[in-house]
Amino acid sequence: MKNKSTKNALLAVGYIVIVATVMFYGPKLAGIVDKPDTVLAPIAMISLLTLSVAVMGYLFFWTPLELYLGGDKAGAVKTLLHTIATFAVMTIILIALMIFM
């Protein structure tokens, strides 16, 4: 399960990178930098938040839930904590890169 935890944490970071990149470069590429906000902006942000919660929920909790429901409670906790720890390390590395570069 350790490999799956690492894979899920990497997928979570990848998802965040993709969403952040699209949010940063998307308006510039689409030529809508100076357009006024409409009601669609908050609708899009709430939709993105909902999608992100669903994706992260799947990546962080699906495997531990399967283990837990299969009777491996210790494995479920261990897998969840490993995924969170791996994601935390990746987050710290990204923040350090942002600060020191």
PDB file of N, CA and C in Angstrom, residues 5-91:
ATOM      1  N   SER A   5       0.031   4.829  -1.814  1.00  0.00           N
ATOM      2  CA  SER A   5      -0.028   6.083  -1.065  1.00  0.00           C
ATOM      3  C   SER A   5       0.823   7.145  -1.734  1.00  0.00           C
ATOM      4  N   THR A   6       2.029   6.768  -2.118  1.00  0.00           N
ATOM      5  CA  THR A   6       2.926   7.705  -2.790  1.00  0.00           C
ATOM      6  C   THR A   6       2.340   8.121  -4.134  1.00  0.00           C
ATOM      7  N   LYS A   7       1.806   7.162  -4.869  1.00  0.00           N
ATOM      8  CA  LYS A   7       1.193   7.463  -6.168  1.00  0.00           C
ATOM      9  C   LYS A   7       0.026   8.432  -6.002  1.00  0.00           C
ATOM     10  N   ASN A   8      -0.834   8.196  -5.013  1.00  0.00           N
ATOM     11  CA  ASN A   8      -1.970   9.075  -4.786  1.00  0.00           C
ATOM     12  C   ASN A   8      -1.535  10.477  -4.376  1.00  0.00           C
ATOM     13  N   ALA A   9      -0.501  10.579  -3.548  1.00  0.00           N
ATOM     14  CA  ALA A   9       0.012  11.895  -3.162  1.00  0.00           C
ATOM     15  C   ALA A   9       0.591  12.618  -4.381  1.00  0.00           C
ATOM     16  N   LEU A  10       1.307  11.892  -5.228  1.00  0.00           N
ATOM     17  CA  LEU A  10       1.846  12.485  -6.463  1.00  0.00           C
ATOM     18  C   LEU A  10       0.719  12.931  -7.398  1.00  0.00           C
ATOM     19  N   LEU A  11      -0.324  12.133  -7.512  1.00  0.00           N
ATOM     20  CA  LEU A  11      -1.470  12.513  -8.336  1.00  0.00           C
ATOM     21  C   LEU A  11      -2.153  13.765  -7.784  1.00  0.00           C
ATOM     22  N   ALA A  12      -2.223  13.880  -6.459  1.00  0.00           N
ATOM     23  CA  ALA A  12      -2.823  15.067  -5.842  1.00  0.00           C
ATOM     24  C   ALA A  12      -2.013  16.315  -6.188  1.00  0.00           C
ATOM     25  N   VAL A  13      -0.689  16.212  -6.069  1.00  0.00           N
ATOM     26  CA  VAL A  13       0.164  17.343  -6.433  1.00  0.00           C
ATOM     27  C   VAL A  13       0.023  17.653  -7.915  1.00  0.00           C
ATOM     28  N   GLY A  14      -0.016  16.637  -8.744  1.00  0.00           N
ATOM     29  CA  GLY A  14      -0.189  16.845 -10.181  1.00  0.00           C
ATOM     30  C   GLY A  14      -1.491  17.544 -10.497  1.00  0.00           C
ATOM     31  N   TYR A  15      -2.572  17.147  -9.846  1.00  0.00           N
ATOM     32  CA  TYR A  15      -3.868  17.787 -10.041  1.00  0.00           C
ATOM     33  C   TYR A  15      -3.788  19.261  -9.657  1.00  0.00           C
ATOM     34  N   ILE A  16      -3.163  19.549  -8.530  1.00  0.00           N
ATOM     35  CA  ILE A  16      -3.027  20.936  -8.075  1.00  0.00           C
ATOM     36  C   ILE A  16      -2.204  21.746  -9.061  1.00  0.00           C
ATOM     37  N   VAL A  17      -1.111  21.166  -9.566  1.00  0.00           N
ATOM     38  CA  VAL A  17      -0.273  21.863 -10.543  1.00  0.00           C
ATOM     39  C   VAL A  17      -1.079  22.186 -11.805  1.00  0.00           C
ATOM     40  N   ILE A  18      -1.842  21.236 -12.280  1.00  0.00           N
ATOM     41  CA  ILE A  18      -2.648  21.456 -13.488  1.00  0.00           C
ATOM     42  C   ILE A  18      -3.688  22.558 -13.256  1.00  0.00           C
ATOM     43  N   VAL A  19      -4.416  22.485 -12.148  1.00  0.00           N
ATOM     44  CA  VAL A  19      -5.450  23.494 -11.866  1.00  0.00           C
ATOM     45  C   VAL A  19      -4.814  24.875 -11.702  1.00  0.00           C
ATOM     46  N   ALA A  20      -3.721  24.961 -10.952  1.00  0.00           N
ATOM     47  CA  ALA A  20      -3.066  26.254 -10.739  1.00  0.00           C
ATOM     48  C   ALA A  20      -2.511  26.820 -12.041  1.00  0.00           C
ATOM     49  N   THR A  21      -1.946  25.964 -12.882  1.00  0.00           N
ATOM     50  CA  THR A  21      -1.408  26.418 -14.163  1.00  0.00           C
ATOM     51  C   THR A  21      -2.512  26.959 -15.064  1.00  0.00           C
ATOM     52  N   VAL A  22      -3.615  26.238 -15.117  1.00  0.00           N
ATOM     53  CA  VAL A  22      -4.751  26.704 -15.933  1.00  0.00           C
ATOM     54  C   VAL A  22      -5.303  28.018 -15.380  1.00  0.00           C
ATOM     55  N   MET A  23      -5.397  28.124 -14.071  1.00  0.00           N
ATOM     56  CA  MET A  23      -5.907  29.359 -13.480  1.00  0.00           C
ATOM     57  C   MET A  23      -4.957  30.539 -13.720  1.00  0.00           C
ATOM     58  N   PHE A  24      -3.667  30.269 -13.732  1.00  0.00           N
ATOM     59  CA  PHE A  24      -2.679  31.340 -13.914  1.00  0.00           C
ATOM     60  C   PHE A  24      -2.568  31.764 -15.373  1.00  0.00           C
ATOM     61  N   TYR A  25      -2.410  30.784 -16.259  1.00  0.00           N
ATOM     62  CA  TYR A  25      -2.181  31.102 -17.673  1.00  0.00           C
ATOM     63  C   TYR A  25      -3.450  31.145 -18.520  1.00  0.00           C
ATOM     64  N   GLY A  26      -4.517  30.499 -18.069  1.00  0.00           N
ATOM     65  CA  GLY A  26      -5.740  30.400 -18.855  1.00  0.00           C
ATOM     66  C   GLY A  26      -6.316  31.726 -19.314  1.00  0.00           C
ATOM     67  N   PRO A  27      -6.541  32.667 -18.394  1.00  0.00           N
ATOM     68  CA  PRO A  27      -7.111  33.944 -18.831  1.00  0.00           C
ATOM     69  C   PRO A  27      -6.218  34.700 -19.827  1.00  0.00           C
ATOM     70  N   LYS A  28      -4.912  34.616 -19.637  1.00  0.00           N
ATOM     71  CA  LYS A  28      -3.993  35.288 -20.558  1.00  0.00           C
ATOM     72  C   LYS A  28      -4.069  34.664 -21.947  1.00  0.00           C
ATOM     73  N   LEU A  29      -4.093  33.343 -21.979  1.00  0.00           N
ATOM     74  CA  LEU A  29      -4.153  32.649 -23.268  1.00  0.00           C
ATOM     75  C   LEU A  29      -5.507  32.841 -23.955  1.00  0.00           C
ATOM     76  N   ALA A  30      -6.569  32.954 -23.174  1.00  0.00           N
ATOM     77  CA  ALA A  30      -7.899  33.123 -23.742  1.00  0.00           C
ATOM     78  C   ALA A  30      -8.204  34.589 -24.073  1.00  0.00           C
ATOM     79  N   GLY A  31      -7.317  35.483 -23.651  1.00  0.00           N
ATOM     80  CA  GLY A  31      -7.511  36.898 -23.937  1.00  0.00           C
ATOM     81  C   GLY A  31      -8.609  37.542 -23.124  1.00  0.00           C
ATOM     82  N   ILE A  32      -8.842  37.073 -21.926  1.00  0.00           N
ATOM     83  CA  ILE A  32      -9.908  37.634 -21.092  1.00  0.00           C
ATOM     84  C   ILE A  32      -9.345  38.286 -19.828  1.00  0.00           C
ATOM     85  N   VAL A  33      -8.133  38.808 -19.917  1.00  0.00           N
ATOM     86  CA  VAL A  33      -7.487  39.380 -18.742  1.00  0.00           C
ATOM     87  C   VAL A  33      -8.224  40.620 -18.251  1.00  0.00           C
ATOM     88  N   ASP A  34      -8.678  41.482 -19.158  1.00  0.00           N
ATOM     89  CA  ASP A  34      -9.275  42.755 -18.754  1.00  0.00           C
ATOM     90  C   ASP A  34     -10.794  42.749 -18.770  1.00  0.00           C
ATOM     91  N   LYS A  35     -11.401  41.596 -18.922  1.00  0.00           N
ATOM     92  CA  LYS A  35     -12.867  41.538 -18.941  1.00  0.00           C
ATOM     93  C   LYS A  35     -13.397  41.605 -17.512  1.00  0.00           C
ATOM     94  N   PRO A  36     -14.527  42.275 -17.323  1.00  0.00           N
ATOM     95  CA  PRO A  36     -15.089  42.368 -15.965  1.00  0.00           C
ATOM     96  C   PRO A  36     -15.633  41.017 -15.501  1.00  0.00           C
ATOM     97  N   ASP A  37     -15.641  40.851 -14.194  1.00  0.00           N
ATOM     98  CA  ASP A  37     -16.195  39.628 -13.613  1.00  0.00           C
ATOM     99  C   ASP A  37     -17.706  39.595 -13.799  1.00  0.00           C
ATOM    100  N   THR A  38     -18.222  38.416 -13.925  1.00  0.00           N
ATOM    101  CA  THR A  38     -19.667  38.202 -13.998  1.00  0.00           C
ATOM    102  C   THR A  38     -20.039  37.206 -12.915  1.00  0.00           C
ATOM    103  N   VAL A  39     -21.293  36.866 -12.857  1.00  0.00           N
ATOM    104  CA  VAL A  39     -21.748  35.872 -11.892  1.00  0.00           C
ATOM    105  C   VAL A  39     -21.099  34.517 -12.177  1.00  0.00           C
ATOM    106  N   LEU A  40     -20.587  34.325 -13.372  1.00  0.00           N
ATOM    107  CA  LEU A  40     -19.965  33.047 -13.723  1.00  0.00           C
ATOM    108  C   LEU A  40     -18.661  32.810 -12.953  1.00  0.00           C
ATOM    109  N   ALA A  41     -17.970  33.870 -12.559  1.00  0.00           N
ATOM    110  CA  ALA A  41     -16.711  33.699 -11.823  1.00  0.00           C
ATOM    111  C   ALA A  41     -16.925  32.967 -10.493  1.00  0.00           C
ATOM    112  N   PRO A  42     -17.841  33.422  -9.623  1.00  0.00           N
ATOM    113  CA  PRO A  42     -18.041  32.665  -8.383  1.00  0.00           C
ATOM    114  C   PRO A  42     -18.636  31.279  -8.622  1.00  0.00           C
ATOM    115  N   ILE A  43     -19.466  31.142  -9.642  1.00  0.00           N
ATOM    116  CA  ILE A  43     -20.012  29.819  -9.956  1.00  0.00           C
ATOM    117  C   ILE A  43     -18.881  28.881 -10.357  1.00  0.00           C
ATOM    118  N   ALA A  44     -17.969  29.371 -11.182  1.00  0.00           N
ATOM    119  CA  ALA A  44     -16.832  28.552 -11.613  1.00  0.00           C
ATOM    120  C   ALA A  44     -15.934  28.197 -10.429  1.00  0.00           C
ATOM    121  N   MET A  45     -15.701  29.133  -9.508  1.00  0.00           N
ATOM    122  CA  MET A  45     -14.828  28.869  -8.360  1.00  0.00           C
ATOM    123  C   MET A  45     -15.452  27.841  -7.409  1.00  0.00           C
ATOM    124  N   ILE A  46     -16.744  27.958  -7.168  1.00  0.00           N
ATOM    125  CA  ILE A  46     -17.413  26.978  -6.295  1.00  0.00           C
ATOM    126  C   ILE A  46     -17.438  25.609  -6.966  1.00  0.00           C
ATOM    127  N   SER A  47     -17.633  25.591  -8.270  1.00  0.00           N
ATOM    128  CA  SER A  47     -17.593  24.319  -9.005  1.00  0.00           C
ATOM    129  C   SER A  47     -16.203  23.703  -8.938  1.00  0.00           C
ATOM    130  N   LEU A  48     -15.174  24.537  -9.094  1.00  0.00           N
ATOM    131  CA  LEU A  48     -13.799  24.045  -9.003  1.00  0.00           C
ATOM    132  C   LEU A  48     -13.502  23.517  -7.605  1.00  0.00           C
ATOM    133  N   LEU A  49     -13.983  24.222  -6.577  1.00  0.00           N
ATOM    134  CA  LEU A  49     -13.795  23.757  -5.205  1.00  0.00           C
ATOM    135  C   LEU A  49     -14.453  22.393  -5.008  1.00  0.00           C
ATOM    136  N   THR A  50     -15.670  22.234  -5.504  1.00  0.00           N
ATOM    137  CA  THR A  50     -16.393  20.968  -5.370  1.00  0.00           C
ATOM    138  C   THR A  50     -15.661  19.838  -6.093  1.00  0.00           C
ATOM    139  N   LEU A  51     -15.193  20.119  -7.305  1.00  0.00           N
ATOM    140  CA  LEU A  51     -14.429  19.123  -8.054  1.00  0.00           C
ATOM    141  C   LEU A  51     -13.152  18.754  -7.311  1.00  0.00           C
ATOM    142  N   SER A  52     -12.465  19.754  -6.786  1.00  0.00           N
ATOM    143  CA  SER A  52     -11.213  19.498  -6.075  1.00  0.00           C
ATOM    144  C   SER A  52     -11.427  18.666  -4.819  1.00  0.00           C
ATOM    145  N   VAL A  53     -12.489  18.952  -4.090  1.00  0.00           N
ATOM    146  CA  VAL A  53     -12.798  18.157  -2.898  1.00  0.00           C
ATOM    147  C   VAL A  53     -13.072  16.705  -3.288  1.00  0.00           C
ATOM    148  N   ALA A  54     -13.806  16.515  -4.369  1.00  0.00           N
ATOM    149  CA  ALA A  54     -14.102  15.151  -4.825  1.00  0.00           C
ATOM    150  C   ALA A  54     -12.831  14.419  -5.252  1.00  0.00           C
ATOM    151  N   VAL A  55     -11.977  15.082  -6.016  1.00  0.00           N
ATOM    152  CA  VAL A  55     -10.734  14.453  -6.485  1.00  0.00           C
ATOM    153  C   VAL A  55      -9.820  14.128  -5.308  1.00  0.00           C
ATOM    154  N   MET A  56      -9.634  15.095  -4.415  1.00  0.00           N
ATOM    155  CA  MET A  56      -8.761  14.860  -3.261  1.00  0.00           C
ATOM    156  C   MET A  56      -9.350  13.806  -2.325  1.00  0.00           C
ATOM    157  N   GLY A  57     -10.660  13.824  -2.169  1.00  0.00           N
ATOM    158  CA  GLY A  57     -11.302  12.796  -1.345  1.00  0.00           C
ATOM    159  C   GLY A  57     -11.031  11.408  -1.894  1.00  0.00           C
ATOM    160  N   TYR A  58     -11.154  11.285  -3.201  1.00  0.00           N
ATOM    161  CA  TYR A  58     -10.869   9.991  -3.827  1.00  0.00           C
ATOM    162  C   TYR A  58      -9.409   9.600  -3.635  1.00  0.00           C
ATOM    163  N   LEU A  59      -8.489  10.521  -3.930  1.00  0.00           N
ATOM    164  CA  LEU A  59      -7.060  10.192  -3.860  1.00  0.00           C
ATOM    165  C   LEU A  59      -6.593   9.885  -2.436  1.00  0.00           C
ATOM    166  N   PHE A  60      -7.156  10.574  -1.453  1.00  0.00           N
ATOM    167  CA  PHE A  60      -6.697  10.387  -0.081  1.00  0.00           C
ATOM    168  C   PHE A  60      -7.460   9.306   0.673  1.00  0.00           C
ATOM    169  N   PHE A  61      -8.742   9.130   0.389  1.00  0.00           N
ATOM    170  CA  PHE A  61      -9.564   8.293   1.258  1.00  0.00           C
ATOM    171  C   PHE A  61     -10.105   7.012   0.650  1.00  0.00           C
ATOM    172  N   TRP A  62     -10.084   6.850  -0.668  1.00  0.00           N
ATOM    173  CA  TRP A  62     -10.690   5.665  -1.267  1.00  0.00           C
ATOM    174  C   TRP A  62      -9.965   4.385  -0.859  1.00  0.00           C
ATOM    175  N   THR A  63      -8.649   4.355  -1.008  1.00  0.00           N
ATOM    176  CA  THR A  63      -7.888   3.144  -0.661  1.00  0.00           C
ATOM    177  C   THR A  63      -8.012   2.826   0.832  1.00  0.00           C
ATOM    178  N   PRO A  64      -7.825   3.819   1.741  1.00  0.00           N
ATOM    179  CA  PRO A  64      -8.030   3.503   3.159  1.00  0.00           C
ATOM    180  C   PRO A  64      -9.448   3.011   3.466  1.00  0.00           C
ATOM    181  N   LEU A  65     -10.439   3.575   2.781  1.00  0.00           N
ATOM    182  CA  LEU A  65     -11.817   3.134   3.003  1.00  0.00           C
ATOM    183  C   LEU A  65     -11.999   1.678   2.571  1.00  0.00           C
ATOM    184  N   GLU A  66     -11.423   1.331   1.423  1.00  0.00           N
ATOM    185  CA  GLU A  66     -11.497  -0.069   0.969  1.00  0.00           C
ATOM    186  C   GLU A  66     -10.847  -1.000   1.984  1.00  0.00           C
ATOM    187  N   LEU A  67      -9.674  -0.603   2.489  1.00  0.00           N
ATOM    188  CA  LEU A  67      -8.982  -1.423   3.489  1.00  0.00           C
ATOM    189  C   LEU A  67      -9.819  -1.548   4.765  1.00  0.00           C
ATOM    190  N   TYR A  68     -10.366  -0.423   5.202  1.00  0.00           N
ATOM    191  CA  TYR A  68     -11.153  -0.416   6.436  1.00  0.00           C
ATOM    192  C   TYR A  68     -12.374  -1.317   6.302  1.00  0.00           C
ATOM    193  N   LEU A  69     -13.090  -1.167   5.196  1.00  0.00           N
ATOM    194  CA  LEU A  69     -14.281  -1.989   4.995  1.00  0.00           C
ATOM    195  C   LEU A  69     -13.937  -3.458   4.778  1.00  0.00           C
ATOM    196  N   GLY A  70     -12.700  -3.716   4.330  1.00  0.00           N
ATOM    197  CA  GLY A  70     -12.240  -5.087   4.157  1.00  0.00           C
ATOM    198  C   GLY A  70     -11.725  -5.708   5.442  1.00  0.00           C
ATOM    199  N   GLY A  71     -11.749  -4.940   6.534  1.00  0.00           N
ATOM    200  CA  GLY A  71     -11.337  -5.477   7.827  1.00  0.00           C
ATOM    201  C   GLY A  71      -9.926  -5.130   8.243  1.00  0.00           C
ATOM    202  N   ASP A  72      -9.155  -4.473   7.386  1.00  0.00           N
ATOM    203  CA  ASP A  72      -7.768  -4.129   7.718  1.00  0.00           C
ATOM    204  C   ASP A  72      -7.726  -2.694   8.247  1.00  0.00           C
ATOM    205  N   LYS A  73      -8.171  -2.515   9.496  1.00  0.00           N
ATOM    206  CA  LYS A  73      -8.267  -1.176  10.074  1.00  0.00           C
ATOM    207  C   LYS A  73      -6.895  -0.552  10.271  1.00  0.00           C
ATOM    208  N   ALA A  74      -5.932  -1.340  10.718  1.00  0.00           N
ATOM    209  CA  ALA A  74      -4.578  -0.809  10.922  1.00  0.00           C
ATOM    210  C   ALA A  74      -3.953  -0.405   9.589  1.00  0.00           C
ATOM    211  N   GLY A  75      -4.149  -1.210   8.573  1.00  0.00           N
ATOM    212  CA  GLY A  75      -3.638  -0.888   7.242  1.00  0.00           C
ATOM    213  C   GLY A  75      -4.284   0.360   6.673  1.00  0.00           C
ATOM    214  N   ALA A  76      -5.567   0.547   6.968  1.00  0.00           N
ATOM    215  CA  ALA A  76      -6.281   1.729   6.495  1.00  0.00           C
ATOM    216  C   ALA A  76      -5.691   2.994   7.106  1.00  0.00           C
ATOM    217  N   VAL A  77      -5.479   2.962   8.410  1.00  0.00           N
ATOM    218  CA  VAL A  77      -4.904   4.127   9.093  1.00  0.00           C
ATOM    219  C   VAL A  77      -3.487   4.376   8.599  1.00  0.00           C
ATOM    220  N   LYS A  78      -2.706   3.327   8.470  1.00  0.00           N
ATOM    221  CA  LYS A  78      -1.330   3.461   8.014  1.00  0.00           C
ATOM    222  C   LYS A  78      -1.270   4.043   6.595  1.00  0.00           C
ATOM    223  N   THR A  79      -2.131   3.561   5.718  1.00  0.00           N
ATOM    224  CA  THR A  79      -2.157   4.053   4.338  1.00  0.00           C
ATOM    225  C   THR A  79      -2.565   5.526   4.293  1.00  0.00           C
ATOM    226  N   LEU A  80      -3.591   5.886   5.049  1.00  0.00           N
ATOM    227  CA  LEU A  80      -4.037   7.274   5.085  1.00  0.00           C
ATOM    228  C   LEU A  80      -2.928   8.181   5.616  1.00  0.00           C
ATOM    229  N   LEU A  81      -2.306   7.796   6.713  1.00  0.00           N
ATOM    230  CA  LEU A  81      -1.240   8.626   7.288  1.00  0.00           C
ATOM    231  C   LEU A  81      -0.030   8.719   6.364  1.00  0.00           C
ATOM    232  N   HIS A  82       0.292   7.643   5.657  1.00  0.00           N
ATOM    233  CA  HIS A  82       1.406   7.680   4.717  1.00  0.00           C
ATOM    234  C   HIS A  82       1.103   8.612   3.550  1.00  0.00           C
ATOM    235  N   THR A  83      -0.118   8.566   3.049  1.00  0.00           N
ATOM    236  CA  THR A  83      -0.511   9.460   1.960  1.00  0.00           C
ATOM    237  C   THR A  83      -0.418  10.917   2.407  1.00  0.00           C
ATOM    238  N   ILE A  84      -0.938  11.208   3.589  1.00  0.00           N
ATOM    239  CA  ILE A  84      -0.900  12.582   4.097  1.00  0.00           C
ATOM    240  C   ILE A  84       0.539  13.026   4.342  1.00  0.00           C
ATOM    241  N   ALA A  85       1.355  12.155   4.912  1.00  0.00           N
ATOM    242  CA  ALA A  85       2.754  12.514   5.173  1.00  0.00           C
ATOM    243  C   ALA A  85       3.516  12.764   3.875  1.00  0.00           C
ATOM    244  N   THR A  86       3.301  11.917   2.882  1.00  0.00           N
ATOM    245  CA  THR A  86       3.970  12.098   1.595  1.00  0.00           C
ATOM    246  C   THR A  86       3.534  13.405   0.955  1.00  0.00           C
ATOM    247  N   PHE A  87       2.239  13.697   1.004  1.00  0.00           N
ATOM    248  CA  PHE A  87       1.730  14.947   0.453  1.00  0.00           C
ATOM    249  C   PHE A  87       2.296  16.142   1.218  1.00  0.00           C
ATOM    250  N   ALA A  88       2.416  16.035   2.528  1.00  0.00           N
ATOM    251  CA  ALA A  88       2.974  17.119   3.342  1.00  0.00           C
ATOM    252  C   ALA A  88       4.429  17.394   2.959  1.00  0.00           C
ATOM    253  N   VAL A  89       5.206  16.347   2.758  1.00  0.00           N
ATOM    254  CA  VAL A  89       6.609  16.522   2.353  1.00  0.00           C
ATOM    255  C   VAL A  89       6.694  17.215   0.996  1.00  0.00           C
ATOM    256  N   MET A  90       5.856  16.787   0.061  1.00  0.00           N
ATOM    257  CA  MET A  90       5.845  17.417  -1.263  1.00  0.00           C
ATOM    258  C   MET A  90       5.440  18.886  -1.170  1.00  0.00           C
ATOM    259  N   THR A  91       4.474  19.176  -0.314  1.00  0.00           N
ATOM    260  CA  THR A  91       4.030  20.552  -0.126  1.00  0.00           C
ATOM    261  C   THR A  91       5.147  21.406   0.461  1.00  0.00           C
TER     262      THR A  91
END
